[in-house]
C-alpha cells in the first residue's frame, strides 16, 4: 500500500495526467450537454429553437484551431525553459520544474479546451444538435477558463526557466525537506547508534534491485516485525541487489515481502526524505556558476546566502519527537553531513575568488555562532576546510589577508 500511495502521489505530478483528466472532463461535458437537451424548461424552448448548431459551431471552430496552436507553442516554450534551466542551473532542478502545478493546469486547460471543441464539432456534424443552447453556455465557460489560463501563463512565463526561478524552486524544496527532517530526523524511528546491539539471530532483508533508496515507511516496518527492525540504509543512499537493507526479528513467516514493500528503490535521489540532496542541488547551482564557462560569482554568493538562512532557520525550529515507533531503528543523518552537502563543493570551486570564498567564510562563521551545537561545530569544521582551500588557491597575499578571520561576520 505504501508503494502504491507513493506511486499515485508521483503520478499526480506528471504533466500528462492532468492533461488527460481535463480532456476526459471536456468529453464528458459535451456528452452531458447533449443528454441534458430534453431537460430544458419550456420557458426557454423558444430561445433553444433560435440557437442552433450554426450559432455555436463558429465559436467551437475558433477554439479548436486557436487552442491547438496555443498548446503547441506553450509546450515548445515549456521544453525550452526546462532545458535552459537544466543548462544554466543544474539538471536536478528539472525534476522540480516538471512538477510545476501552474504549468500543468495551464497546459491542461488549453488541451482540454481543444478536445472539448473538437468533440462538440464532431457531435454537431453527426446530427446531434439538440443541445445547442446548453453547449453555448458550456462554451462560454470554457472560453472564460481559457482567458484566465492565458493570463496566468503570460504572468508565469516571465520567470519560467530563469535562474531566479531555479533558485526559488530549489530553496523551497530544501526548506520543505529540512522542515520534515527537523520534525522527524529518523522518520519516526529510534536512532541506530553504535550502542544499539542487533540480536545475533535477526534475519536479514536484502535489496531486491540495485538503485537508490528513496523512501521508507517506518510505520509499516513496525507493523511487520513485532520484535524490532534495524534499518541499515537511509533514503538517498545507494543500495545494491542482494546487499543487506535491514535486519528484523519477531516476524511471522512470509512477512519478508511485506517488509520489502516498505522500501521504495528508484533510479535517482528524491527530495521527500533526503534533505542533503536538496542542499546538494543548491550547491550544484553555485558550482556550475563558478565554472570557467559560466563565471558567475554573483549566483554563487546568492546560493551561499540562501543556504545560510536555510540552515540557520532549521536550527531555530523546534525539534520533533522521533521515537513514535520504538521497535524500528534508523541510521542518523548528521548535521555535519548536511553542512558538508551545502558548502563543501562551493568552498572548493570558489576558493580562487576572493568575493566568493570571503562570503562563504563569513556565512560559515555566522552559522558557527548558532545555538544548535551540532550546527555550530559542523560549520566550524567546514569553515576550516574552506579556509585551507582559499589560502592555497588565492595567488595574491593581499587577497589572503582580506579573508574573514574567526569571529568576523558579514561578507568580504
Coordinates of C-alpha atoms in Angstrom, one line a residue:
X1 CA 0.0 0.0 0.0
X2 CA 2.9 2.4 0.8
X3 CA 4.4 1.9 -2.6
X4 CA 1.0 2.4 -4.2
X5 CA 0.5 5.7 -2.4
X6 CA 3.9 6.9 -3.3
X7 CA 3.3 5.9 -6.9
X8 CA 0.0 7.7 -7.1
X9 CA 1.4 10.8 -5.5
X10 CA 4.2 11.0 -8.0
X11 CA 1.9 10.2 -10.8
X12 CA -0.3 13.2 -9.9
X13 CA 2.8 15.4 -10.6
X14 CA 3.1 14.2 -14.1
X15 CA 2.0 16.7 -16.8
X16 CA 0.2 14.2 -18.9
X17 CA -2.1 13.1 -16.0
X18 CA -3.7 16.5 -15.6
X19 CA -3.9 17.0 -19.3
X20 CA -5.7 13.6 -19.7
X21 CA -8.1 14.5 -16.9
X22 CA -9.0 17.8 -18.5
X23 CA -9.5 16.1 -21.8
X24 CA -11.8 13.5 -20.3
X25 CA -13.7 16.3 -18.5
X26 CA -14.2 18.0 -21.8
X27 CA -15.6 14.9 -23.5
X28 CA -18.0 14.3 -20.5
X29 CA -19.2 17.9 -20.6
X30 CA -20.0 17.6 -24.3
X31 CA -22.0 14.4 -23.8
X32 CA -23.8 15.7 -20.7
X33 CA -24.8 18.8 -22.7
X34 CA -26.4 16.8 -25.4
X35 CA -28.1 14.5 -22.9
X36 CA -29.4 17.4 -21.0
X37 CA -31.1 19.0 -24.0
X38 CA -34.5 17.3 -23.3
X39 CA -34.5 18.8 -19.8
X40 CA -34.5 22.4 -21.0
X41 CA -37.6 24.2 -19.5
X42 CA -40.4 25.1 -21.7
X43 CA -39.9 28.8 -20.9
X44 CA -36.5 28.5 -22.7
X45 CA -37.8 26.4 -25.6
X46 CA -38.1 29.5 -27.8
X47 CA -34.5 30.5 -27.2
X48 CA -33.4 26.9 -27.8
X49 CA -35.1 26.9 -31.2
X50 CA -33.4 30.2 -32.1
X51 CA -29.9 29.0 -31.1
X52 CA -29.0 26.1 -33.3
X53 CA -25.7 24.4 -34.2
X54 CA -24.9 27.2 -36.7
X55 CA -24.7 29.7 -33.8
X56 CA -22.2 27.6 -31.8
X57 CA -20.1 25.8 -34.4
X58 CA -18.1 29.0 -35.5
X59 CA -17.1 29.6 -31.9
X60 CA -16.1 26.0 -31.5
X61 CA -14.1 26.1 -34.7
X62 CA -12.2 29.2 -33.4
X63 CA -11.5 27.5 -30.1
X64 CA -10.3 24.3 -31.7
X65 CA -7.9 25.9 -34.2
X66 CA -6.5 28.5 -31.8
X67 CA -6.1 26.1 -28.8
X68 CA -4.1 23.7 -31.0
X69 CA -1.7 26.4 -31.9
X70 CA -1.5 27.8 -28.4
X71 CA -0.9 24.3 -26.9
X72 CA 1.9 23.6 -29.4
X73 CA 3.5 27.0 -28.7
X74 CA 3.2 26.5 -24.9
X75 CA 4.7 23.1 -25.0
X76 CA 7.6 24.3 -27.0
X77 CA 8.1 27.2 -24.6
X78 CA 8.0 24.9 -21.6
X79 CA 10.5 22.5 -23.1
X80 CA 12.9 25.4 -24.0
X81 CA 12.6 26.8 -20.4
X82 CA 13.3 23.5 -18.8
X83 CA 16.4 22.9 -21.0
X84 CA 17.6 26.4 -20.3
X85 CA 17.2 25.8 -16.5
X86 CA 19.0 22.5 -16.7
X87 CA 21.8 24.0 -18.6
X88 CA 22.3 27.2 -16.5
X89 CA 21.4 25.9 -13.1
X90 CA 21.6 22.1 -12.6
X91 CA 19.8 19.1 -14.2
X92 CA 18.5 18.2 -10.7
X93 CA 16.2 21.3 -10.7
X94 CA 14.5 19.9 -13.8
X95 CA 12.6 17.5 -11.5
X96 CA 11.1 20.4 -9.7
X97 CA 10.1 22.2 -12.8
X98 CA 8.4 19.3 -14.4
X99 CA 6.1 19.0 -11.4
X100 CA 5.1 22.7 -11.5
X101 CA 1.3 22.8 -10.9
X102 CA 0.8 26.1 -12.7
X103 CA 2.3 24.8 -15.9
X104 CA 0.3 21.6 -15.6
X105 CA -3.0 23.4 -15.1
X106 CA -2.5 25.9 -17.9
X107 CA -1.5 23.4 -20.5
X108 CA -4.3 21.1 -19.4
X109 CA -6.8 23.9 -19.8
X110 CA -5.5 24.6 -23.4
X111 CA -5.6 21.0 -24.5
X112 CA -8.8 20.3 -22.7
X113 CA -10.5 23.3 -24.5
X114 CA -9.2 21.9 -27.8
X115 CA -10.6 18.4 -27.1
X116 CA -13.9 19.9 -25.9
X117 CA -14.3 22.0 -29.1
X118 CA -13.3 19.1 -31.4
X119 CA -15.6 16.7 -29.7
X120 CA -18.5 19.1 -29.8
X121 CA -18.0 19.8 -33.5
X122 CA -17.9 16.1 -34.3
X123 CA -21.3 15.6 -32.5
X124 CA -22.8 18.6 -34.2
X125 CA -21.8 17.4 -37.7
X126 CA -23.0 13.9 -36.8
X127 CA -26.5 15.3 -36.4
X128 CA -26.7 15.7 -32.6
X129 CA -27.7 19.4 -32.4
X130 CA -30.5 19.4 -29.9
X131 CA -28.2 20.6 -27.1
X132 CA -27.0 23.8 -28.8
X133 CA -28.3 26.1 -26.0
X134 CA -26.6 24.1 -23.3
X135 CA -23.5 23.8 -25.5
X136 CA -23.4 27.6 -25.8
X137 CA -23.4 28.0 -22.1
X138 CA -20.6 25.5 -21.6
X139 CA -18.6 27.0 -24.4
X140 CA -18.8 30.4 -22.7
X141 CA -17.5 28.9 -19.5
X142 CA -14.7 27.2 -21.5
X143 CA -13.8 30.5 -23.1
X144 CA -13.6 32.2 -19.7
X145 CA -11.4 29.4 -18.4
X146 CA -9.1 29.8 -21.5
X147 CA -8.8 33.6 -20.9
X148 CA -7.9 33.1 -17.3
X149 CA -5.3 30.4 -18.2
X150 CA -3.8 32.7 -20.8
X151 CA -3.4 35.5 -18.2
X152 CA -1.8 33.0 -15.7
X153 CA 0.5 31.7 -18.4
X154 CA 1.7 35.1 -19.5
X155 CA 2.5 36.0 -15.9
X156 CA 4.2 32.6 -15.3
X157 CA 6.4 32.9 -18.4
X158 CA 8.2 36.0 -17.1
X159 CA 10.1 33.8 -14.6
X160 CA 9.9 30.3 -16.0
X161 CA 13.3 28.9 -16.7
X162 CA 15.2 31.8 -15.2
X163 CA 18.0 31.5 -12.6
X164 CA 15.8 33.2 -10.0
X165 CA 13.1 30.6 -10.7
X166 CA 15.5 27.7 -10.4
X167 CA 16.9 29.1 -7.1
X168 CA 13.5 29.6 -5.7
X169 CA 12.3 26.1 -6.5
X170 CA 15.5 24.6 -5.1
X171 CA 15.2 26.6 -2.0
X172 CA 11.6 25.7 -1.4
X173 CA 12.4 22.0 -1.9
X174 CA 15.3 22.3 0.6
X175 CA 13.1 24.2 3.1
X176 CA 10.4 21.6 3.0
X177 CA 12.9 18.7 3.3
X178 CA 14.7 20.4 6.2
X179 CA 11.4 21.1 8.0
X180 CA 10.4 17.4 7.7
X181 CA 13.9 16.4 8.9
X182 CA 13.7 18.6 11.9
X183 CA 10.4 17.1 12.9
X184 CA 11.5 13.6 12.3
X185 CA 15.3 13.1 12.0
X186 CA 14.9 9.4 11.8
X187 CA 11.4 9.3 10.2
X188 CA 9.7 8.4 13.5
X189 CA 12.1 5.6 14.4
X190 CA 14.8 5.4 17.1
X191 CA 18.3 6.4 16.2
X192 CA 20.5 3.4 15.3
X193 CA 23.8 4.2 17.1
X194 CA 26.8 2.1 17.9
X195 CA 25.3 1.4 21.3
X196 CA 22.4 -0.5 19.8
X197 CA 23.1 -4.2 19.7
X198 CA 21.3 -6.1 16.9
X199 CA 20.4 -9.7 18.0
X200 CA 22.6 -12.4 16.5
X201 CA 19.5 -14.3 15.4
X202 CA 18.0 -11.4 13.5
X203 CA 17.0 -12.1 9.9
X204 CA 18.4 -10.1 7.0
X205 CA 16.3 -8.3 4.4
X206 CA 18.2 -7.8 1.2
X207 CA 17.6 -5.3 -1.6
X208 CA 15.5 -6.7 -4.4
X209 CA 17.1 -4.5 -7.0
X210 CA 20.0 -2.1 -7.3
X211 CA 19.3 1.6 -7.2
X212 CA 18.8 4.5 -4.8
X213 CA 16.8 4.1 -1.6
X214 CA 14.2 6.9 -2.0
X215 CA 11.6 6.4 0.8
X216 CA 11.0 4.2 3.9
X217 CA 7.6 3.5 5.5
X218 CA 8.6 3.3 9.2
X219 CA 5.1 2.6 10.5
X220 CA 4.8 -0.3 8.0
X221 CA 8.0 -1.7 9.3
X222 CA 6.8 -1.6 12.9
X223 CA 3.6 -3.4 11.9
X224 CA 5.5 -6.2 10.2
X225 CA 8.1 -7.2 12.7
X226 CA 7.0 -7.2 16.3
X227 CA 10.4 -7.6 17.9
X228 CA 12.3 -4.9 16.0
X229 CA 13.6 -3.7 12.7
X230 CA 17.1 -2.3 12.2
X231 CA 17.3 -0.3 9.0
X232 CA 20.8 -0.2 7.6
X233 CA 20.4 2.4 4.9
X234 CA 18.9 5.9 4.9
X235 CA 17.0 7.5 2.0
X236 CA 19.4 8.9 -0.5
X237 CA 22.0 6.1 -0.2
X238 CA 22.8 3.6 -3.0
X239 CA 21.7 0.0 -2.4
X240 CA 22.8 -3.0 -4.5
X241 CA 20.8 -6.0 -5.3
X242 CA 21.3 -8.8 -2.7
X243 CA 23.0 -6.5 -0.2
X244 CA 21.6 -6.1 3.4
X245 CA 18.9 -3.5 3.5
X246 CA 17.6 -4.1 7.1
X247 CA 17.6 -6.7 9.8
X248 CA 14.5 -7.8 11.6
X249 CA 13.3 -10.1 14.4
X250 CA 9.9 -11.5 15.5
X251 CA 8.4 -11.6 12.0
X252 CA 6.0 -14.3 11.1
X253 CA 6.8 -16.5 8.1
X254 CA 6.0 -14.7 4.8
X255 CA 6.3 -11.2 6.1
X256 CA 9.6 -10.6 4.3
X257 CA 7.7 -9.4 1.2
X258 CA 5.7 -7.0 3.4
X259 CA 8.9 -5.6 4.8
X260 CA 10.2 -5.1 1.3
X261 CA 7.2 -3.2 0.3
X262 CA 8.1 -0.6 3.0
X263 CA 11.2 0.4 0.9
X264 CA 10.9 2.4 -2.3
X265 CA 14.0 2.0 -4.5
X266 CA 14.4 4.0 -7.7
X267 CA 16.9 5.2 -10.2
X268 CA 17.8 8.5 -8.6
X269 CA 17.6 10.6 -5.4
X270 CA 14.4 12.4 -4.5
X271 CA 13.6 15.3 -2.1
X272 CA 10.9 13.8 0.1
X273 CA 13.1 12.1 2.8
X274 CA 16.5 13.3 1.7
X275 CA 17.3 16.8 2.9
X276 CA 21.0 16.5 2.0
X277 CA 20.0 16.1 -1.7
X278 CA 18.0 19.3 -1.6
X279 CA 21.1 21.1 -0.2
X280 CA 23.3 19.5 -2.8
X281 CA 21.1 20.7 -5.6
X282 CA 21.5 24.3 -4.4
X283 CA 25.3 23.7 -4.0
X284 CA 25.4 22.4 -7.6
X285 CA 23.9 25.6 -8.9
X286 CA 26.7 27.5 -7.3
X287 CA 29.4 25.1 -8.6
X288 CA 28.1 25.5 -12.1
X289 CA 28.1 29.3 -11.8
X290 CA 31.7 29.1 -10.7
X291 CA 32.8 27.1 -13.6
X292 CA 35.1 28.9 -16.1
X293 CA 32.5 28.5 -18.9
X294 CA 29.9 30.4 -16.8
X295 CA 32.0 32.6 -14.5
X296 CA 29.1 34.0 -12.4
X297 CA 30.2 34.5 -8.9
X298 CA 27.1 36.6 -8.1
X299 CA 24.9 33.5 -8.4
X300 CA 27.3 31.5 -6.1
X301 CA 27.1 34.3 -3.5
X302 CA 23.3 34.3 -3.6
X303 CA 23.3 30.5 -3.2
X304 CA 25.6 30.8 -0.1
X305 CA 23.2 33.3 1.4
X306 CA 20.2 31.1 0.7
X307 CA 22.0 28.1 2.3
X308 CA 23.0 30.1 5.3
X309 CA 19.4 31.2 6.1
X310 CA 18.0 27.7 5.4
X311 CA 20.3 26.1 7.9
X312 CA 20.0 28.9 10.4
X313 CA 16.2 28.7 10.4
X314 CA 16.4 24.9 10.5
X315 CA 18.4 25.1 13.7
X316 CA 16.0 27.5 15.3
X317 CA 13.0 25.3 14.6
X318 CA 11.6 23.1 17.4
X319 CA 12.8 19.5 17.3
X320 CA 10.1 16.9 17.0
X321 CA 9.8 13.7 18.9
X322 CA 11.3 10.9 16.9
X323 CA 10.6 7.7 18.8
X324 CA 7.0 7.0 17.9
X325 CA 8.0 3.6 16.6
X326 CA 10.3 2.3 19.3
X327 CA 10.7 -1.1 17.6
X328 CA 12.3 0.5 14.4
X329 CA 15.9 1.8 14.4
X330 CA 17.2 4.1 11.7
X331 CA 20.7 5.5 10.9
X332 CA 21.1 9.2 11.7
X333 CA 21.8 11.8 9.1
X334 CA 24.3 14.0 11.0
X335 CA 24.3 17.8 10.9
X336 CA 27.9 17.5 9.7
X337 CA 26.7 15.7 6.6
X338 CA 24.1 18.5 5.9
X339 CA 26.6 21.3 6.2
X340 CA 29.1 19.4 4.0
X341 CA 26.5 18.8 1.4
X342 CA 25.7 22.5 1.4
X343 CA 29.1 24.2 1.4
X344 CA 32.0 21.7 0.7
X345 CA 31.8 21.9 -3.1
X346 CA 31.4 25.7 -3.0
X347 CA 34.4 26.0 -0.8
X348 CA 36.5 24.0 -3.3
X349 CA 35.2 25.6 -6.5
X350 CA 35.1 29.1 -5.3
X351 CA 38.4 29.1 -3.4
X352 CA 40.2 31.2 -6.1
X353 CA 37.7 34.0 -6.0
X354 CA 38.0 36.3 -3.0
X355 CA 34.5 37.6 -3.3
X356 CA 33.1 34.1 -3.1
X357 CA 35.3 32.4 -0.5
X358 CA 35.1 35.6 1.6
X359 CA 31.4 35.4 1.7
X360 CA 31.4 31.7 2.3
X361 CA 33.8 32.0 5.3
X362 CA 31.7 34.8 6.8
X363 CA 28.5 32.8 6.4
X364 CA 30.1 29.7 8.0
X365 CA 31.4 31.9 10.8
X366 CA 27.9 33.1 11.4
X367 CA 26.5 29.5 11.4
X368 CA 29.3 28.7 13.9
X369 CA 27.5 31.0 16.3
X370 CA 24.3 29.1 16.2
X371 CA 22.6 28.0 19.4
X372 CA 22.5 24.5 17.9
X373 CA 25.7 22.9 19.0
X374 CA 25.7 20.4 16.2
X375 CA 25.4 23.1 13.5
X376 CA 28.0 25.3 15.2
X377 CA 30.6 22.5 15.3
X378 CA 29.9 21.4 11.8
X379 CA 30.1 24.9 10.4
X380 CA 33.5 25.4 12.1
X381 CA 34.9 22.2 10.6
X382 CA 33.7 23.1 7.1
X383 CA 35.0 26.6 7.6
X384 CA 38.5 25.4 8.4
X385 CA 38.5 23.3 5.3
X386 CA 37.2 26.1 3.1
X387 CA 39.8 28.5 4.6
X388 CA 42.5 26.0 3.7
X389 CA 41.2 25.8 0.1
X390 CA 41.2 29.6 -0.2
X391 CA 44.7 30.1 1.3
X392 CA 46.1 27.7 -1.2
X393 CA 44.1 28.9 -4.3
X394 CA 44.5 32.7 -3.8
X395 CA 47.7 33.8 -5.5
X396 CA 47.9 37.3 -4.0
X397 CA 48.9 37.9 -0.4
X398 CA 46.7 40.9 -0.3
X399 CA 43.7 38.7 -1.1
X400 CA 44.6 36.2 1.6
X401 CA 44.8 39.0 4.1
X402 CA 41.2 40.0 3.2
X403 CA 39.8 36.6 4.2
X404 CA 37.5 36.9 7.2
X405 CA 39.1 35.6 10.4
X406 CA 37.2 33.8 13.1
X407 CA 34.6 36.0 14.7
X408 CA 34.2 38.3 11.7
X409 CA 30.6 38.5 10.5
X410 CA 29.5 39.8 7.2
X411 CA 30.8 39.2 3.7
X412 CA 34.2 40.1 2.4

